[in-house]
Amino acid sequence: MSDSDELKVLNPATEEVVATVPAASEQDVAAAVVRAVRAQTRWAALAPADRARLLRRFADVVDAHLEELAQLEVREAGHTVGNARWEAGNARDLLLYAAGGAERLLGKQIPVPGGWNVTFQEPLGVVGVIAPWNFPMPIAAWGSFPALAAGNAVVLKPAETTPLTALRLAGLALEAGLPEHVLQVLPGHGHTAGRALVDHPDVAKIVFTGSTRTGREVMERCARLVKPVTLELGGKSPNVVFADADLEAALNPFSFLDNSGQDCCARTRILVQESVYDEAREFLADALAVVVVGDPADEKTQMGPLISRQQLDRVRSYVPEGAPALRGSAPDGPGFWFPPTVLTGERPDGEAAREEIFGPVAVLLPFADEADAIRLANDTPYGLSGSLWTRDLGRALRVSQSVRAGNLSVNSHSSVRYWTPFGGYKQSGLGRELGPDALTAFTETKNVFISTEGPAQ
Ligand code: NAD
C-alpha cells in the first residue's frame, strides 16, 4: 500500500501515530453507494416506530461506550477530555431526539375543491455527509442521525486527520442492530473520496461541513447534478460587549479558546464599547495568563493543542513576532501548541480581524455606540454566530435583529443546541441542521390529490 492509500492519525498533543487507516478510493465510494442504495430501500420500508426503536438502541450502545468514544476523541483530535465527554453525550442525545422524529414525520392535509389533498415527507435515498476535523463526532452525528431517522442511508466521509470516532460510531450502530450498510463510514481524502461522493449520481444530497473555499467547490459540483446541499462553513463571529454588560461573563476567554479556537462559532472578534475598552483589556490580560494549556487527557487542562502542523503554521501566520497582543502560555516540545492570544493593534478591516484564523486568537476592537457596534459586527463575509452583552433589553432586541448571523446569544456564549436550528448567513453556509425541522431537510415533499368526484353518470 503506498502512502496515499492510507491515513496516518496523529495524536496532536504528542505527534505520535495513534492509528493507520486505509483511505477510500473512488471505486470504494462507488461500491459503498451501491450497498447504501440497497440498504436504504429496506430501511425506509421499516415501520417508523421500528426505525425509532433501533435508533434508541443505538443511543443506548453509544451511552455504554461514552468514555471510550471520548478518549478516542482526545487522542485523535486533542480535545480536552471534558469537551470530548460532552461531544459523545451530544451524539447520544441527538440519536434520541432524532428517533422521536421518525415517528412524527408529518405531512399536511390541505383543503382543495373536488377531493382530498395530502402531502408526504419521503426520504431522499442515500445522503453523503462530509465532515471536518474540528468536531469530528458531533458533526458526523448532526449530518447523519436525522438523515437516518428520516429513512435515508448515509455514507459519511470523515476528515483525513480524524476518522476514528466516526468509524467507531458505525461499529456501534451495527452492534445496536442497525441493518448493514445503512450507516457506512469511508475515511479518505477530500479530492478523491469526498469528490466521488459529491459527484455520484445516486447520492441524493450532500451535507458538507468545512471551509468556505471547499464548500464553494462542493456546491458547484452539486449544481451540475441539481443535487441539494447543506453547507456549514466558516465563521468570524463577533462578541459585542456594551459598557453596561457583566464584563466578567462577557469576556470569558473560552468564548474563543474552547477547542483551541478551532470552532466555527468562536467569538474571535471582541467588540467592546470605548468607555470600558481599557478595563476589558486588563481583564483579558489577566484571564489569558491563567488559562491551563497542556495534555488534553488531564482533567485540569482547559485548552489542548491545534490539530496539525499545517494548522499551527496557518495560525502563526496571523500573529507576526512583535504584534501588539495579550498572550497566555503554551507547552514547548512535541505537539501543535499555540498560546491563547488577543491581538490589540489590529485594524477592523485587516486580515486578522476579518478572516477565519481557526486557532486560539481573537482581535480586540473598540466601538463608539450601538450603530457602530452593528456595523462592525456585520463587517465580515461570514454570518454564523455571535454574542451580545447588555443589560438593556430593548438594545439586546434591536441588535439581535440587526446582526446578520444564524445563531445569536444574548448574555450568553452558547451556540449549538440539538433542539434548535443551526446554520449560517452569508458565506457561513446554506440550510440548517438540528432543531425540530432537522429531519425535513432529508426529505422530499410529495403532494397527492385524491378525487372525491363520483363516476361520471
Ligand atoms: P476542509 O474544507 O478542508 O475539509 C472539510 C472536509 O471536506 C474534509 O472531510 C475534507 O476531506 C473534505 N474535502 C476537502 N476537499 C474536498 C473536495 N474537493 N470535495 C469534497 N470534499 C472535500 O475543512 P477543515 O479544515 O477540515 O475544517 C475546518 C473548517 O470547517 C473551518 O472553516 C470551520 O469554520 C468549518 N466548520 C464549520 C462548521 C459549521 O457548522 N458552520 C462547523 C465546523 C467547522
Coordinates of C-alpha atoms and ligand atoms in Angstrom, one line a residue:
M1 CA 0.0 0.0 0.0
S2 CA 1.5 3.4 -1.0
D3 CA 1.4 6.3 1.4
S4 CA -1.5 8.0 -0.3
D5 CA -3.7 4.9 0.2
E6 CA -3.6 5.3 4.0
L7 CA -4.3 7.9 6.5
K8 CA -1.9 8.3 9.5
V9 CA -3.8 9.6 12.5
L10 CA -1.6 11.6 14.8
N11 CA -2.1 12.5 18.4
P12 CA -1.8 16.3 18.1
A13 CA -0.5 16.6 21.7
T14 CA 2.4 14.3 21.1
E15 CA 2.7 13.8 17.3
E16 CA 2.7 10.0 17.9
V17 CA 0.8 7.8 15.4
V18 CA -2.4 6.7 17.0
A19 CA -3.7 4.6 14.1
T20 CA -3.3 4.0 10.4
V21 CA -6.5 3.7 8.4
P22 CA -7.0 2.8 4.7
A23 CA -8.1 5.7 2.5
A24 CA -11.1 5.0 0.4
S25 CA -10.7 5.3 -3.4
E26 CA -13.3 6.5 -5.9
Q27 CA -14.1 2.8 -6.5
D28 CA -14.6 2.2 -2.8
V29 CA -17.1 5.1 -2.7
A30 CA -18.9 3.8 -5.7
A31 CA -19.2 0.3 -4.2
A32 CA -20.4 1.8 -0.9
V33 CA -23.1 3.8 -2.7
V34 CA -24.4 0.6 -4.4
R35 CA -24.6 -1.1 -1.0
A36 CA -26.3 2.0 0.5
V37 CA -28.9 2.2 -2.2
R38 CA -30.0 -1.4 -1.5
A39 CA -29.9 -1.0 2.3
Q40 CA -31.9 2.3 2.1
T41 CA -34.9 0.6 0.4
R42 CA -35.3 -1.8 3.3
W43 CA -34.6 0.8 5.9
A44 CA -37.2 3.2 4.6
A45 CA -39.7 0.3 4.4
L46 CA -39.5 -0.3 8.2
A47 CA -42.4 1.0 10.2
P48 CA -41.3 4.4 11.7
A49 CA -41.7 3.0 15.2
D50 CA -39.2 0.2 14.4
R51 CA -36.7 2.6 12.9
A52 CA -37.1 4.8 16.0
R53 CA -36.6 1.8 18.3
L54 CA -33.4 0.8 16.5
L55 CA -32.0 4.4 16.8
R56 CA -32.9 4.4 20.5
R57 CA -31.0 1.2 20.9
F58 CA -28.1 2.8 19.0
A59 CA -28.2 5.6 21.6
D60 CA -28.0 3.1 24.4
V61 CA -25.0 1.5 22.9
V62 CA -23.3 4.9 22.4
D63 CA -24.1 5.7 26.0
A64 CA -22.5 2.4 27.2
H65 CA -19.3 3.5 25.2
L66 CA -19.2 7.2 26.1
E67 CA -15.9 7.1 27.8
E68 CA -14.3 5.0 25.1
L69 CA -15.5 7.5 22.4
A70 CA -14.4 10.5 24.5
Q71 CA -10.9 9.0 24.9
L72 CA -10.7 8.3 21.2
E73 CA -11.6 12.0 20.5
V74 CA -8.9 13.1 23.0
R75 CA -6.3 11.0 21.2
E76 CA -7.1 11.8 17.6
A77 CA -8.3 15.4 17.9
G78 CA -6.6 16.7 21.0
H79 CA -9.8 17.8 22.6
T80 CA -9.8 18.2 26.4
V81 CA -11.4 15.2 28.0
G82 CA -14.2 17.3 29.4
N83 CA -15.2 18.6 26.0
A84 CA -14.8 15.1 24.5
R85 CA -17.3 13.6 27.0
W86 CA -19.8 16.4 26.2
E87 CA -19.3 15.5 22.5
A88 CA -20.0 11.8 22.9
G89 CA -23.1 12.7 25.0
N90 CA -24.2 15.1 22.3
A91 CA -24.1 12.2 19.7
R92 CA -26.2 10.0 22.1
D93 CA -28.7 12.8 22.8
L94 CA -29.2 13.6 19.2
L95 CA -29.9 10.0 18.4
L96 CA -32.7 10.0 20.9
Y97 CA -34.1 13.3 19.7
A98 CA -34.0 12.3 16.0
A99 CA -35.5 8.9 16.8
G100 CA -38.6 10.7 18.0
G101 CA -38.8 12.5 14.7
A102 CA -39.0 9.2 12.8
E103 CA -42.5 8.8 14.3
R104 CA -43.5 12.4 13.7
L105 CA -42.6 13.0 10.1
L106 CA -46.0 14.6 9.4
G107 CA -47.5 15.7 6.2
K108 CA -50.4 18.1 5.7
Q109 CA -54.0 17.8 4.7
I110 CA -54.7 20.8 2.5
P111 CA -58.3 21.8 1.7
V112 CA -58.9 21.8 -2.0
P113 CA -62.1 21.5 -4.2
G114 CA -63.1 18.2 -5.7
G115 CA -61.1 15.9 -3.5
W116 CA -58.6 15.4 -0.6
N117 CA -55.1 16.6 -0.8
V118 CA -52.3 15.2 1.4
T119 CA -48.6 15.7 1.5
F120 CA -45.9 13.2 2.4
Q121 CA -42.3 13.7 3.6
E122 CA -40.4 10.9 1.8
P123 CA -36.7 10.1 2.3
L124 CA -34.3 11.3 -0.3
G125 CA -32.4 8.0 -0.6
V126 CA -28.6 8.0 0.0
V127 CA -27.2 11.0 1.8
G128 CA -23.5 11.9 1.6
V129 CA -22.1 13.5 4.7
I130 CA -18.6 15.2 4.6
A131 CA -17.2 16.2 8.0
P132 CA -14.3 18.4 9.1
W133 CA -11.7 17.6 11.8
N134 CA -12.6 20.2 14.4
F135 CA -15.7 18.4 16.0
P136 CA -15.4 15.0 14.3
M137 CA -18.0 13.2 16.4
P138 CA -20.8 15.9 16.8
I139 CA -20.7 17.0 13.2
A140 CA -20.8 13.4 11.9
A141 CA -23.8 12.9 14.1
W142 CA -25.6 16.2 13.1
G143 CA -25.4 15.3 9.5
S144 CA -26.1 11.6 9.8
F145 CA -28.6 10.8 12.5
P146 CA -31.6 13.0 11.4
A147 CA -31.0 11.7 7.9
L148 CA -31.2 8.1 9.2
A149 CA -34.3 8.8 11.2
A150 CA -36.0 10.2 8.1
G151 CA -35.4 6.8 6.3
N152 CA -32.2 7.6 4.4
A153 CA -29.0 5.6 4.2
V154 CA -25.8 7.6 5.0
V155 CA -22.3 7.4 3.5
L156 CA -20.1 9.5 5.8
K157 CA -16.6 10.7 4.9
P158 CA -14.7 12.0 8.0
A159 CA -11.8 14.4 7.7
E160 CA -8.4 12.9 6.9
T161 CA -6.9 13.6 10.3
T162 CA -9.9 12.4 12.4
P163 CA -11.6 9.2 11.1
L164 CA -11.6 7.2 14.3
T165 CA -14.7 8.3 16.3
A166 CA -16.8 8.1 13.1
L167 CA -15.6 4.6 12.4
R168 CA -16.4 3.6 16.0
L169 CA -19.9 5.0 15.8
A170 CA -20.6 3.0 12.6
G171 CA -19.4 -0.1 14.5
L172 CA -21.6 0.7 17.4
A173 CA -24.6 1.1 15.1
L174 CA -24.1 -2.5 13.9
E175 CA -23.8 -3.6 17.5
A176 CA -27.1 -1.9 18.2
G177 CA -28.8 -3.8 15.4
L178 CA -29.0 -1.2 12.6
P179 CA -29.0 -3.0 9.3
E180 CA -25.7 -3.4 7.5
H181 CA -24.8 -0.5 5.1
V182 CA -27.4 1.9 6.4
L183 CA -24.5 3.9 8.0
Q184 CA -21.2 3.5 6.2
V185 CA -18.1 5.4 7.1
L186 CA -15.4 5.9 4.5
P187 CA -12.3 7.6 5.6
G188 CA -10.4 9.2 2.7
H189 CA -9.0 12.2 1.0
G190 CA -11.2 15.2 0.1
H191 CA -10.2 15.4 -3.5
T192 CA -10.8 11.6 -4.1
A193 CA -13.3 10.1 -1.8
G194 CA -15.0 13.4 -1.0
R195 CA -15.3 14.4 -4.6
A196 CA -16.5 10.9 -5.6
L197 CA -19.3 11.2 -3.1
V198 CA -20.3 14.6 -4.3
D199 CA -20.3 13.6 -7.9
H200 CA -22.1 10.3 -7.5
P201 CA -25.5 10.4 -9.3
D202 CA -27.1 8.0 -6.7
V203 CA -26.2 10.2 -3.8
A204 CA -29.3 12.3 -3.4
K205 CA -27.9 15.1 -1.1
I206 CA -24.6 16.3 0.3
V207 CA -24.2 17.7 3.8
F208 CA -20.9 19.4 3.9
T209 CA -19.2 21.0 6.9
G210 CA -15.8 22.5 6.3
S211 CA -14.1 25.6 4.9
T212 CA -15.9 28.1 2.8
R213 CA -13.4 27.5 0.0
T214 CA -14.2 23.8 -0.2
G215 CA -17.9 24.4 0.3
R216 CA -18.0 26.6 -2.7
E217 CA -16.5 23.8 -4.8
V218 CA -18.9 21.2 -3.4
M219 CA -21.8 23.5 -4.2
E220 CA -20.6 24.0 -7.8
R221 CA -20.3 20.2 -8.3
C222 CA -23.7 19.6 -6.8
A223 CA -25.2 22.2 -9.1
R224 CA -24.2 20.1 -12.2
L225 CA -26.4 17.3 -10.9
V226 CA -29.0 19.7 -9.4
K227 CA -28.2 18.0 -6.1
P228 CA -29.4 19.6 -2.9
V229 CA -26.7 20.6 -0.5
T230 CA -26.4 21.8 3.1
L231 CA -23.3 23.8 3.7
E232 CA -22.0 24.6 7.2
L233 CA -18.9 26.7 6.6
G234 CA -16.6 29.2 8.2
G235 CA -17.2 31.9 10.8
K236 CA -15.7 35.0 12.3
S237 CA -18.2 35.7 15.0
P238 CA -18.5 38.9 17.0
N239 CA -18.7 39.2 20.8
V240 CA -20.4 42.6 21.2
V241 CA -19.9 43.9 24.7
F242 CA -21.7 47.1 25.7
A243 CA -20.5 49.2 28.7
D244 CA -23.4 48.1 30.9
A245 CA -22.7 44.4 30.5
D246 CA -21.4 41.9 33.1
L247 CA -17.9 42.3 31.8
E248 CA -16.5 39.2 33.6
A249 CA -19.1 36.9 31.9
A250 CA -18.9 38.7 28.6
L251 CA -15.1 38.5 28.3
N252 CA -14.9 34.8 29.3
P253 CA -11.9 33.8 27.2
F254 CA -13.3 30.4 26.5
S255 CA -15.8 32.2 24.2
F256 CA -12.9 31.9 21.7
L257 CA -10.5 29.5 23.3
D258 CA -12.8 26.5 23.5
N259 CA -11.4 23.7 21.4
S260 CA -8.3 25.8 20.9
G261 CA -10.3 28.2 18.9
Q262 CA -11.0 25.6 16.2
D263 CA -14.7 26.3 16.4
C264 CA -16.7 27.8 13.6
C265 CA -18.7 29.7 16.3
A266 CA -15.7 31.0 18.2
R267 CA -16.2 34.7 19.2
T268 CA -13.0 35.8 17.7
R269 CA -13.9 39.5 17.2
I270 CA -14.2 41.0 20.6
L271 CA -16.0 44.3 20.1
V272 CA -16.0 46.4 23.3
Q273 CA -17.6 49.8 23.9
E274 CA -14.9 52.5 24.1
S275 CA -15.7 53.6 27.7
V276 CA -14.8 50.1 29.0
Y277 CA -12.1 49.2 26.5
D278 CA -9.2 49.6 28.9
E279 CA -10.9 47.7 31.6
A280 CA -11.7 44.9 29.1
R281 CA -8.1 44.8 28.0
E282 CA -6.8 44.4 31.6
F283 CA -9.3 41.8 32.4
L284 CA -8.4 39.7 29.3
A285 CA -4.7 40.0 30.0
D286 CA -5.2 38.5 33.5
A287 CA -7.6 35.9 32.1
L288 CA -5.3 34.7 29.4
A289 CA -2.4 34.4 31.9
V290 CA -4.1 31.7 33.9
V291 CA -5.5 29.5 31.1
V292 CA -4.2 26.0 31.6
V293 CA -2.9 24.8 28.3
G294 CA -1.5 21.2 28.1
D295 CA -2.2 17.5 28.0
P296 CA -5.8 17.2 26.9
A297 CA -6.2 13.9 28.7
D298 CA -5.5 15.7 32.1
E299 CA -8.8 16.7 33.7
K300 CA -7.4 20.0 34.8
T301 CA -6.4 21.1 31.3
Q302 CA -8.6 23.9 29.8
M303 CA -7.1 24.1 26.3
G304 CA -5.3 21.5 24.2
P305 CA -3.2 21.6 21.0
L306 CA -4.1 22.5 17.5
I307 CA -5.0 19.7 15.2
S308 CA -1.9 19.6 13.0
R309 CA 1.4 21.3 12.0
Q310 CA -0.4 22.8 9.0
Q311 CA -3.0 24.4 11.2
L312 CA -0.2 25.6 13.6
D313 CA 1.6 27.3 10.7
R314 CA -1.6 28.9 9.5
V315 CA -2.4 30.3 12.9
R316 CA 1.2 31.6 13.3
S317 CA 1.0 33.4 10.0
Y318 CA -1.7 35.7 11.5
V319 CA 0.4 36.6 14.6
P320 CA 3.7 38.1 13.5
E321 CA 6.5 38.3 16.0
G322 CA 6.1 41.5 18.0
A323 CA 2.5 42.1 17.1
P324 CA 0.8 44.0 19.9
A325 CA -1.1 41.3 21.8
L326 CA -2.1 39.8 25.1
R327 CA -0.7 36.3 25.5
G328 CA -1.0 33.3 27.6
S329 CA 1.4 30.4 27.6
A330 CA 1.7 27.0 25.9
P331 CA 3.9 24.0 26.2
D332 CA 7.1 23.5 24.2
G333 CA 8.3 20.3 22.6
P334 CA 6.3 17.9 20.6
G335 CA 2.7 18.7 19.7
F336 CA 1.0 21.5 17.9
W337 CA 0.8 24.2 20.6
F338 CA -0.1 27.9 20.3
P339 CA -0.8 30.2 23.3
P340 CA -4.1 32.0 23.9
T341 CA -3.7 35.3 22.2
V342 CA -5.7 38.6 21.8
L343 CA -4.4 40.9 19.1
T344 CA -4.8 44.5 20.3
G345 CA -3.3 46.6 17.4
E346 CA -5.4 45.3 14.5
R347 CA -7.4 47.4 12.1
P348 CA -11.1 46.4 11.7
D349 CA -10.5 45.8 8.0
G350 CA -7.3 43.9 8.5
E351 CA -6.8 40.2 7.7
A352 CA -6.7 39.1 11.3
A353 CA -10.0 40.9 12.0
R354 CA -11.9 39.6 9.0
E355 CA -10.5 36.1 8.1
E356 CA -11.2 32.9 10.0
I357 CA -7.9 32.0 11.8
F358 CA -9.3 28.8 13.4
G359 CA -6.9 29.0 16.4
P360 CA -6.8 30.5 19.9
V361 CA -6.5 34.0 18.5
A362 CA -9.0 36.9 18.8
V363 CA -8.9 40.6 18.0
L364 CA -10.0 43.3 20.4
L365 CA -11.6 46.3 18.8
P366 CA -13.4 49.3 20.3
F367 CA -16.8 50.7 19.1
A368 CA -18.4 54.0 19.8
D369 CA -22.2 53.3 20.0
E370 CA -24.9 50.9 19.0
A371 CA -24.9 51.8 15.3
D372 CA -21.1 51.4 15.2
A373 CA -21.3 48.0 17.0
I374 CA -23.8 46.7 14.5
R375 CA -21.7 48.0 11.6
L376 CA -18.6 46.3 12.9
A377 CA -20.4 43.1 13.8
N378 CA -21.7 42.7 10.2
D379 CA -18.4 43.7 8.6
T380 CA -17.2 40.2 7.5
P381 CA -18.2 37.9 4.7
Y382 CA -19.4 35.4 7.4
G383 CA -22.6 35.2 9.5
L384 CA -22.6 32.1 11.6
S385 CA -22.8 33.1 15.3
G386 CA -22.3 35.9 17.8
S387 CA -22.9 37.1 21.3
L388 CA -24.4 40.4 22.6
W389 CA -23.9 41.6 26.1
T390 CA -26.0 44.3 27.6
R391 CA -28.5 44.7 30.5
D392 CA -30.7 46.9 28.3
L393 CA -33.4 44.6 26.9
G394 CA -34.5 47.0 24.1
R395 CA -30.9 47.2 22.9
A396 CA -30.5 43.5 23.1
L397 CA -33.6 43.0 20.8
R398 CA -32.6 45.8 18.4
V399 CA -29.0 44.5 18.0
S400 CA -30.0 40.8 17.7
Q401 CA -32.4 41.8 14.9
S402 CA -29.7 43.8 13.1
V403 CA -26.8 41.3 13.3
R404 CA -26.9 39.1 10.2
A405 CA -26.0 35.7 11.7
G406 CA -27.8 32.4 12.1
N407 CA -27.1 31.8 15.8
L408 CA -27.0 34.6 18.3
S409 CA -26.8 34.5 22.1
V410 CA -27.8 37.4 24.4
N411 CA -25.9 37.5 27.6
S412 CA -24.5 34.0 26.9
H413 CA -21.8 32.4 24.7
S414 CA -23.8 29.3 23.8
S415 CA -24.2 28.4 20.1
V416 CA -25.3 24.9 19.4
R417 CA -28.1 23.0 21.0
Y418 CA -29.6 20.0 19.3
W419 CA -33.1 21.2 20.0
T420 CA -32.6 24.4 17.9
P421 CA -31.7 25.1 14.3
F422 CA -28.1 25.8 13.5
G423 CA -26.5 27.3 10.4
G424 CA -25.1 30.4 8.8
Y425 CA -26.0 33.5 6.9
K426 CA -23.8 34.9 4.0
Q427 CA -20.7 32.8 3.3
S428 CA -21.1 30.8 6.5
G429 CA -23.4 28.4 4.8
L430 CA -26.7 27.3 3.3
G431 CA -29.6 25.5 5.0
R432 CA -30.0 24.5 8.6
E433 CA -29.2 21.4 10.7
L434 CA -30.6 20.3 14.1
G435 CA -33.7 21.6 15.7
P436 CA -37.3 20.4 15.2
D437 CA -37.1 20.5 11.4
A438 CA -33.8 18.6 11.1
L439 CA -35.5 15.5 9.5
T440 CA -37.4 17.6 7.0
A441 CA -34.1 18.6 5.4
F442 CA -33.6 15.0 4.5
T443 CA -37.0 14.5 2.7
E444 CA -38.8 15.4 -0.5
T445 CA -42.3 16.7 -0.2
K446 CA -44.8 14.7 -2.2
N447 CA -48.3 16.1 -2.9
V448 CA -51.1 13.6 -3.7
F449 CA -54.6 14.7 -4.8
I450 CA -57.4 12.2 -4.4
S451 CA -60.5 12.9 -6.3
T452 CA -63.8 12.5 -4.5
E453 CA -65.9 13.0 -7.6
G454 CA -68.1 10.1 -8.2
P455 CA -68.0 8.2 -11.5
A456 CA -69.5 10.1 -14.4
Q457 CA -73.3 9.4 -14.8
Ligands
NAD1 P1 -12.0 21.4 4.7 O1 -12.9 22.2 3.9 O2 -10.6 21.4 4.4 O3 -12.4 19.9 4.8 C1 -13.7 19.5 5.2 C2 -14.0 18.1 4.7 O4 -14.1 18.2 3.3 C3 -12.9 17.1 4.9 O5 -13.5 15.9 5.2 C4 -12.2 17.0 3.6 O6 -11.5 15.8 3.4 C5 -13.3 17.3 2.6 N1 -12.9 17.8 1.3 C6 -11.8 18.5 1.0 N2 -11.8 18.8 -0.3 C7 -12.9 18.3 -0.8 C8 -13.4 18.3 -2.1 N3 -12.9 18.9 -3.2 N4 -14.6 17.6 -2.3 C9 -15.3 17.0 -1.3 N5 -14.8 17.0 -0.1 C10 -13.6 17.6 0.2 O7 -12.3 22.0 6.2 P2 -11.5 21.6 7.5 O8 -10.2 22.3 7.5 O9 -11.5 20.1 7.7 O10 -12.5 22.2 8.6 C11 -12.4 23.4 9.1 C12 -13.4 24.3 8.5 O11 -14.7 23.8 8.9 C13 -13.4 25.7 9.1 O12 -13.5 26.7 8.1 C14 -14.7 25.8 10.0 O13 -15.2 27.0 10.2 C15 -15.6 24.9 9.3 N6 -16.6 24.4 10.2 C16 -17.9 24.9 10.0 C17 -18.9 24.5 10.9 C18 -20.3 25.0 10.8 O14 -21.2 24.3 11.3 N7 -20.6 26.1 10.1 C19 -18.6 23.5 11.9 C20 -17.3 23.1 12.0 C21 -16.3 23.5 11.1

